[in-house]
Coordinates of C-alpha atoms (C1' of nucleotides) and ligand atoms in Angstrom, one line a residue:
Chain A
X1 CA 108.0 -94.9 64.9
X2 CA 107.9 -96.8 67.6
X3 CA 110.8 -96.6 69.5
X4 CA 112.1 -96.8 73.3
X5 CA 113.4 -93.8 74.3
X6 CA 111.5 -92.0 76.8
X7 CA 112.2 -88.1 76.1
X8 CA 112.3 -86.5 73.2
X9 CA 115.3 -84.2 71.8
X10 CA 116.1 -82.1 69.1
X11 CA 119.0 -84.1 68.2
X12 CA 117.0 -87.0 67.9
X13 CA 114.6 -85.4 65.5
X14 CA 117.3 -84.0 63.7
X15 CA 118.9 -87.4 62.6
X16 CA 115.4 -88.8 62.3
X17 CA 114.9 -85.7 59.8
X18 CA 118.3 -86.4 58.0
X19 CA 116.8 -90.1 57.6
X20 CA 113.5 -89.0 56.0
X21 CA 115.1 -86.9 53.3
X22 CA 117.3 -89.8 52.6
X23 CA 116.3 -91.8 49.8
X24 CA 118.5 -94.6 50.6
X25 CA 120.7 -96.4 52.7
X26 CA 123.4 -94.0 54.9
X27 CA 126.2 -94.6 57.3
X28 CA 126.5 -93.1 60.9
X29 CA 129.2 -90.9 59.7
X30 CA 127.9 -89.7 56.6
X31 CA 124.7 -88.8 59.1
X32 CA 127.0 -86.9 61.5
X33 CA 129.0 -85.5 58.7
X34 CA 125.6 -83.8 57.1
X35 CA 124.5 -82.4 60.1
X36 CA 127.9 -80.9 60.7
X37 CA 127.2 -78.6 57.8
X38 CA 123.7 -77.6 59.1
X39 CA 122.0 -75.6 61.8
X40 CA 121.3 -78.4 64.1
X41 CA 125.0 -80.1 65.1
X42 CA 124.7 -83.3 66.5
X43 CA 127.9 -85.7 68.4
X44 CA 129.0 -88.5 66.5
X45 CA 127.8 -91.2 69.8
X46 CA 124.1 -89.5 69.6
X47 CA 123.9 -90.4 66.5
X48 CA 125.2 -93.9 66.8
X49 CA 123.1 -94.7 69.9
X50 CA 120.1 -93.1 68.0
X51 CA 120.6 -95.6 65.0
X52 CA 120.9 -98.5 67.6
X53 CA 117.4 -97.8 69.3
X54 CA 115.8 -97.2 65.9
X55 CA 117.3 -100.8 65.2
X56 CA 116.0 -102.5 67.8
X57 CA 112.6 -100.8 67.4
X58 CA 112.6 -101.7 64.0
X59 CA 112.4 -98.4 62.5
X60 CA 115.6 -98.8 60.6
X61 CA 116.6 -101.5 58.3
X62 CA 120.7 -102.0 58.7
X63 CA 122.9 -103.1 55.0
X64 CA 126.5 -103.9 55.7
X65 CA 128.5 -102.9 52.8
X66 CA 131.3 -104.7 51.5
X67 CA 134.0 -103.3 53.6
X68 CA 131.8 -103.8 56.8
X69 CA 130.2 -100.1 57.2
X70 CA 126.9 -100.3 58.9
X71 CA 123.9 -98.8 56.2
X72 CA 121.2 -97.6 57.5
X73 CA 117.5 -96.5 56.1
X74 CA 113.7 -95.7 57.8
X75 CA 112.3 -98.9 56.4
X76 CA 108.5 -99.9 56.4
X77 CA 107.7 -102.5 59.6
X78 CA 106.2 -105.3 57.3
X79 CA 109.2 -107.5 56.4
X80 CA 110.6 -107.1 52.9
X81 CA 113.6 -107.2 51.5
X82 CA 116.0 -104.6 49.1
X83 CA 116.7 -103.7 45.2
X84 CA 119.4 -101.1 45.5
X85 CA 121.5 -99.1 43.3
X86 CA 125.3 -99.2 43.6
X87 CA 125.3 -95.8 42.2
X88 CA 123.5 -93.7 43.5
X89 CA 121.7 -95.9 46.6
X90 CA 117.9 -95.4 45.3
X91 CA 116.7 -98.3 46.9
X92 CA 113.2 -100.0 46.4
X93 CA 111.3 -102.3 48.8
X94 CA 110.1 -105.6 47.5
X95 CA 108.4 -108.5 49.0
X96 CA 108.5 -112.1 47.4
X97 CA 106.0 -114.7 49.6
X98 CA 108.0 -117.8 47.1
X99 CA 110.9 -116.8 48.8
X100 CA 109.6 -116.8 52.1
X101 CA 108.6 -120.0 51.6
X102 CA 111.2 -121.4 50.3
X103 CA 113.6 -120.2 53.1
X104 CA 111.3 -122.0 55.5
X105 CA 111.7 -125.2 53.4
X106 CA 115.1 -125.1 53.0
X107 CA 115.7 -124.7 56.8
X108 CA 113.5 -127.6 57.7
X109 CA 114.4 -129.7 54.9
X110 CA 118.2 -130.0 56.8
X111 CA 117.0 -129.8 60.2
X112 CA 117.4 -126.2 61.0
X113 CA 115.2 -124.0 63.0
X114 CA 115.0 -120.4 64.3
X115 CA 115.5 -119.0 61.1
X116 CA 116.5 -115.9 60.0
X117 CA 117.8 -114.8 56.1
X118 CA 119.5 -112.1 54.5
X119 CA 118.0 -111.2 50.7
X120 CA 119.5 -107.9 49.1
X121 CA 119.7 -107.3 45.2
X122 CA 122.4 -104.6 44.3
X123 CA 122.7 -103.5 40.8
X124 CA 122.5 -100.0 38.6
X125 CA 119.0 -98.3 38.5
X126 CA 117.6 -96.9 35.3
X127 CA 118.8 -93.7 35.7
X128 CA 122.2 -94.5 36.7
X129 CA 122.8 -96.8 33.4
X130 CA 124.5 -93.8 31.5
Chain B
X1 CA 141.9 -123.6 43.6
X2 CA 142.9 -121.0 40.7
X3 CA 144.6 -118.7 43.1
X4 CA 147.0 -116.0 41.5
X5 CA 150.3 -116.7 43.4
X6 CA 153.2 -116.6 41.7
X7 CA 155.4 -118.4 44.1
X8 CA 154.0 -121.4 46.4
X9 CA 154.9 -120.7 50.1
X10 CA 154.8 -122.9 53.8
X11 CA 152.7 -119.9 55.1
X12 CA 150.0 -119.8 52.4
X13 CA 150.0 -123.4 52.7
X14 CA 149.2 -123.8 56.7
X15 CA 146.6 -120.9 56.1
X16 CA 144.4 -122.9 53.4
X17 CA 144.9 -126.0 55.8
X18 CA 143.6 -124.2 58.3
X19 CA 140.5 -123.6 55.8
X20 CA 140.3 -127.1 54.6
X21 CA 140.2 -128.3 58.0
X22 CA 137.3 -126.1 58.9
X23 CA 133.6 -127.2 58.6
X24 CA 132.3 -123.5 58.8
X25 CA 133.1 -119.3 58.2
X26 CA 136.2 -118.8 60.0
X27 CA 137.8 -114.9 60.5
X28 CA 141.2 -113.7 59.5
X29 CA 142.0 -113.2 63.2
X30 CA 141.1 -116.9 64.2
X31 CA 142.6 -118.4 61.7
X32 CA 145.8 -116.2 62.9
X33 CA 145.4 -117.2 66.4
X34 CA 144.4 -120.6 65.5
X35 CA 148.6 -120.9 63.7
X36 CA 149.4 -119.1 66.6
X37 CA 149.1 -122.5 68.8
X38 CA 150.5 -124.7 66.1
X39 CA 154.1 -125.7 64.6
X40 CA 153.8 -123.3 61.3
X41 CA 153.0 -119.5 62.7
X42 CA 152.1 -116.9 60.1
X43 CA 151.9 -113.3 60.2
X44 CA 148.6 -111.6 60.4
X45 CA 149.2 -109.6 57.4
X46 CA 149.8 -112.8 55.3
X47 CA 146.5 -114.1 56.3
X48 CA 145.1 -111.3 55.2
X49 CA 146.8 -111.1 51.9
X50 CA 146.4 -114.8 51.5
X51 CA 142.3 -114.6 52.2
X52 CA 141.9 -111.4 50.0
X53 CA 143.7 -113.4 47.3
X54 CA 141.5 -116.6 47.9
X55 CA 138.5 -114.0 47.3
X56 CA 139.6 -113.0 44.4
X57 CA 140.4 -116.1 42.8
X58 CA 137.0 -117.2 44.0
X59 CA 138.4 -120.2 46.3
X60 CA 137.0 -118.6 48.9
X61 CA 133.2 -117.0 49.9
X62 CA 132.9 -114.3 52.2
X63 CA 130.6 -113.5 54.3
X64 CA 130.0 -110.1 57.3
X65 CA 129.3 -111.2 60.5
X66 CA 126.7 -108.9 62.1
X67 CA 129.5 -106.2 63.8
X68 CA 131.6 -106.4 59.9
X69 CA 133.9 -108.6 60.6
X70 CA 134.8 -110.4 57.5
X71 CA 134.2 -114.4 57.7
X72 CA 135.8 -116.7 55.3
X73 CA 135.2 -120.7 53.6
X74 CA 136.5 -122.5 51.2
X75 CA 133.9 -123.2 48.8
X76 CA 132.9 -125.1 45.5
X77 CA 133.2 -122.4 42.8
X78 CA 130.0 -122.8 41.2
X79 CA 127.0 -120.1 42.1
X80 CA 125.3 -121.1 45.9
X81 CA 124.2 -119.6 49.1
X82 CA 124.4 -120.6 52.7
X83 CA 122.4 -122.1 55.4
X84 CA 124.8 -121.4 58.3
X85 CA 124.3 -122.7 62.2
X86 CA 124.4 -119.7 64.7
X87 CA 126.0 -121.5 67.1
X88 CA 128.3 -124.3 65.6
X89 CA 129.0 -122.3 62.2
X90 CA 128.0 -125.8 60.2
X91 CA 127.3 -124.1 56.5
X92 CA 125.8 -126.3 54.4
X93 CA 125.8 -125.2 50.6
X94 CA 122.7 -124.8 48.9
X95 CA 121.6 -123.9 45.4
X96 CA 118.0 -123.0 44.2
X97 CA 117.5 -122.2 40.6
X98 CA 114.1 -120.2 41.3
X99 CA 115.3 -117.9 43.9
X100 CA 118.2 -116.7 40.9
X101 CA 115.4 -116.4 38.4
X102 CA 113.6 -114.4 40.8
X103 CA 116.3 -112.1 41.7
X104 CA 116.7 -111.6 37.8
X105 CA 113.4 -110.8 36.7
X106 CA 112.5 -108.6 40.4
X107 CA 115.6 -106.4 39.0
X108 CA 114.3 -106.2 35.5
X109 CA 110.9 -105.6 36.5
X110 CA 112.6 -102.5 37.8
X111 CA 114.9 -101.3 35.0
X112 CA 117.9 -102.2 37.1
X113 CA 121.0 -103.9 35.6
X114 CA 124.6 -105.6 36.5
X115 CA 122.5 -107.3 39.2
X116 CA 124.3 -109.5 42.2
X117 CA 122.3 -110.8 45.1
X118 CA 123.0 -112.2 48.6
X119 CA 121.0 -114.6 49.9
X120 CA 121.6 -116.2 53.6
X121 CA 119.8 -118.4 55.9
X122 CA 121.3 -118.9 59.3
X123 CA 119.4 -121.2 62.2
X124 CA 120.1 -123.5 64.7
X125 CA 121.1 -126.7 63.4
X126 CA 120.0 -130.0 64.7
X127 CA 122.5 -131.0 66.7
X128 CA 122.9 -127.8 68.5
X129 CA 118.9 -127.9 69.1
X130 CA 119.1 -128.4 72.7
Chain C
dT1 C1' 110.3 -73.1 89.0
dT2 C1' 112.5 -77.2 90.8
dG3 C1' 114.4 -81.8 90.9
dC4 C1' 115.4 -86.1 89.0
dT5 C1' 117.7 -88.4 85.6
dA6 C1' 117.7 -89.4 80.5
dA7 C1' 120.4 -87.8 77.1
dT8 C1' 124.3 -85.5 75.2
dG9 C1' 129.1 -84.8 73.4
dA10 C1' 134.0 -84.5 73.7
dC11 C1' 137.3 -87.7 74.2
dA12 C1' 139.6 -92.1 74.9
dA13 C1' 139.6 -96.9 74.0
dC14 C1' 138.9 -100.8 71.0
dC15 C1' 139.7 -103.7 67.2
dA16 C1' 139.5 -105.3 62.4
dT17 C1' 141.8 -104.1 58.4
dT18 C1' 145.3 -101.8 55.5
dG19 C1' 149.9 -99.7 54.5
dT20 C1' 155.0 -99.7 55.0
dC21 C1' 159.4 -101.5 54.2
dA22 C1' 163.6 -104.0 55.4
dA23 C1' 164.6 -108.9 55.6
dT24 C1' 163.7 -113.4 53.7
dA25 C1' 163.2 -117.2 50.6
dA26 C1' 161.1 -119.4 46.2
dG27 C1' 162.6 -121.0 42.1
dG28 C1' 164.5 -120.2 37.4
dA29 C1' 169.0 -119.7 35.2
dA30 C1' 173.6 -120.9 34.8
Chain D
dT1 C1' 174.4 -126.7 43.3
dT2 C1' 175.0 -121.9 43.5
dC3 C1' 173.5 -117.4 42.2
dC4 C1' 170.1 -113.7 41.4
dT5 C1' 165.9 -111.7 40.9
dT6 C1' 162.0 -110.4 43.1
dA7 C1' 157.7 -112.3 45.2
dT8 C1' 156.5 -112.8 49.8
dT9 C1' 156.8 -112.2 54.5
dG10 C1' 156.2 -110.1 59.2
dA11 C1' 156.8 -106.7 62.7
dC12 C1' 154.9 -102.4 63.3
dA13 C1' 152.5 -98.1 62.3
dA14 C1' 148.4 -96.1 60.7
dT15 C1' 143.5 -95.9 59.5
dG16 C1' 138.7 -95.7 60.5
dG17 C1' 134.3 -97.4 62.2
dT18 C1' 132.3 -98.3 66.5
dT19 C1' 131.8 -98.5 71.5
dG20 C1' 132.8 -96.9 76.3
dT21 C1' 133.4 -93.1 79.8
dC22 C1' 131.7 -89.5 82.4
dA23 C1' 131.0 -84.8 83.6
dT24 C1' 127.6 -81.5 81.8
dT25 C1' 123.1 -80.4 79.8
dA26 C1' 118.3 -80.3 79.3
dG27 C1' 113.4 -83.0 79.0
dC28 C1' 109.5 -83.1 81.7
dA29 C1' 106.7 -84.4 85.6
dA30 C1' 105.5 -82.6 90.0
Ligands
ZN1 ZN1 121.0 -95.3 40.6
ZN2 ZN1 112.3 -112.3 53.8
ZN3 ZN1 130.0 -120.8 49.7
ZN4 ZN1 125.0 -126.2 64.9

DNA sequence: TTGCTAATGACAACCATTGTCAATAAGGAA
DNA sequence: TTCCTTATTGACAATGGTTGTCATTAGCAA
C-alpha cells in the first residue's frame, strides 16, 4: 500500500476495507453502493478519487468490462495478469514469463517500442460450472 | 462480411466505407463526425446500430479505449490479436498459436471452462518514433 | 487547542450509449 | 412501373458511469 495521499481517513480505510473482503474485481458503484448499507457511508467522488490514487500507486489492478464499467481489485505489485470467472468474479493471479517474452518479440519484430499489453482470461470457475 | 441486414441501405454503406478506409480502431462518435463533413450524413443512432451489428456478425473487432469508449475495425474473421500504435492507431494483426495453447491449458490447470481471452499489445510504432 | 489545508460530499456537468417512435425508403409482388 | 409491407432511419429523450465544482469538514503538525 503504497499510495500518495498524505492523511489518512476513515473513508479511505473504509473502501480499502470493502476492497480486502472482495474476492474479485468490483465497480465504483457497486463499492459506494455496499457501503451505503453499512455503518461507515462514504460519497460516491471519495470513492472514485480513492480508486484513482490506488491506480496510480499501483495498488489496484483496473478490468474494463464489456460495456466499459471500470473493475477494480487490490492486486499484488509484481506484474501478472488475470483468470476470472464470469459468474461469480473469483479471480486468480497468474504469471506466464513465455508470454512476456513473446510480447517483447512481437513488438520489436514490427518496429514497435514502449510497450504495454493487456492479457485477461474470463471463463466459468469450478464451482460455478453447475 | 456476413452481416445480418435484411435490406442494403446508402447509410450502412458510407459507415463500412468509413471503416474500409481506415488503417486503425475508429469510435462510433468519429466515424459520425467523420460523415458529418462528407456528402452522405448518417445518424448517430445508425452508426451505432450498424457497428453493433458488424460485432455481431463478426466483421468487426472491438476494442475499450482506456476511459470505455468502444473502438471499432474491420477485421479478417479468423481468431487474432492486436499490436496497435498509441499515437497513429496503425493495428497490425497478429496471430500466435502458443499464446492460445497457453491461455487453454492456464484455464484448465485451474478447473475453469467456456474460456475467452484478450490479448493486446499497444506501442509506438516506427514511424511515430520520434 | 489552534491553524492550515487535504479531503469530503452533495450536486451539477459531461458524454458515450441506448431507447423511442413517427417518417422514410428498400425491394418483392403484382 | 406502381403498390405495399416493414426494415431502417434519425431527431430527440433518457440512462448511467465518470468527472468537475466548491463550500464544509476534519487530519495533524505546531
Ligand atoms: Zn465462479
Ligand atoms: Zn504481462
Ligand atoms: Zn482484429
Ligand atoms: Zn504510429
Amino acid at each position: 500500500m503504497s499510495n500518495s495521499f498524505t492523511r489518512t481517513t476513515k473513508q479511505r480505510n473504509a473502501v480499502i476495507e470493502v476492497l480486502r473482503d472482495h474476492k474479485g474485481f468490483i465497480s465504483a458503484q457497486d463499492i459506494h453502493n455496499f457501503l451505503k448499507n453499512s455503518a461507515s457511508t462514504v460519497g460516491l467522488s471519495t470513492v472514485y478519487r480513492t480508486m484513482t490514487a490506488l491506480t496510480t500507486s499501483n495498488d489496484v489492478d483496473v478490468m474494463l468490462r464489456e460495456d466499459g464499467e471500470a473493475l477494480y481489485r487490490l492486486c499484488s505489485s509484481v506484474h501478472h495478469h488475470h483468470l476470472v470467472c464470469r459468474d461469480c468474479g473469483t479471480t486468480i493471479e497468474i504469471q506466464a514469463d513465455y508470454v512476456e517474452a513473446w510480447a517483447k518479440d512481437v513488438s520489436q519484430a514490427h518496429g514497435f517500442s514502449d510497450i504495454d499489453h493487456t492479457v485477461e482470461i474470463v471463463g466459468i470457475c469450478k464451482k460455478c460450472k453447475k
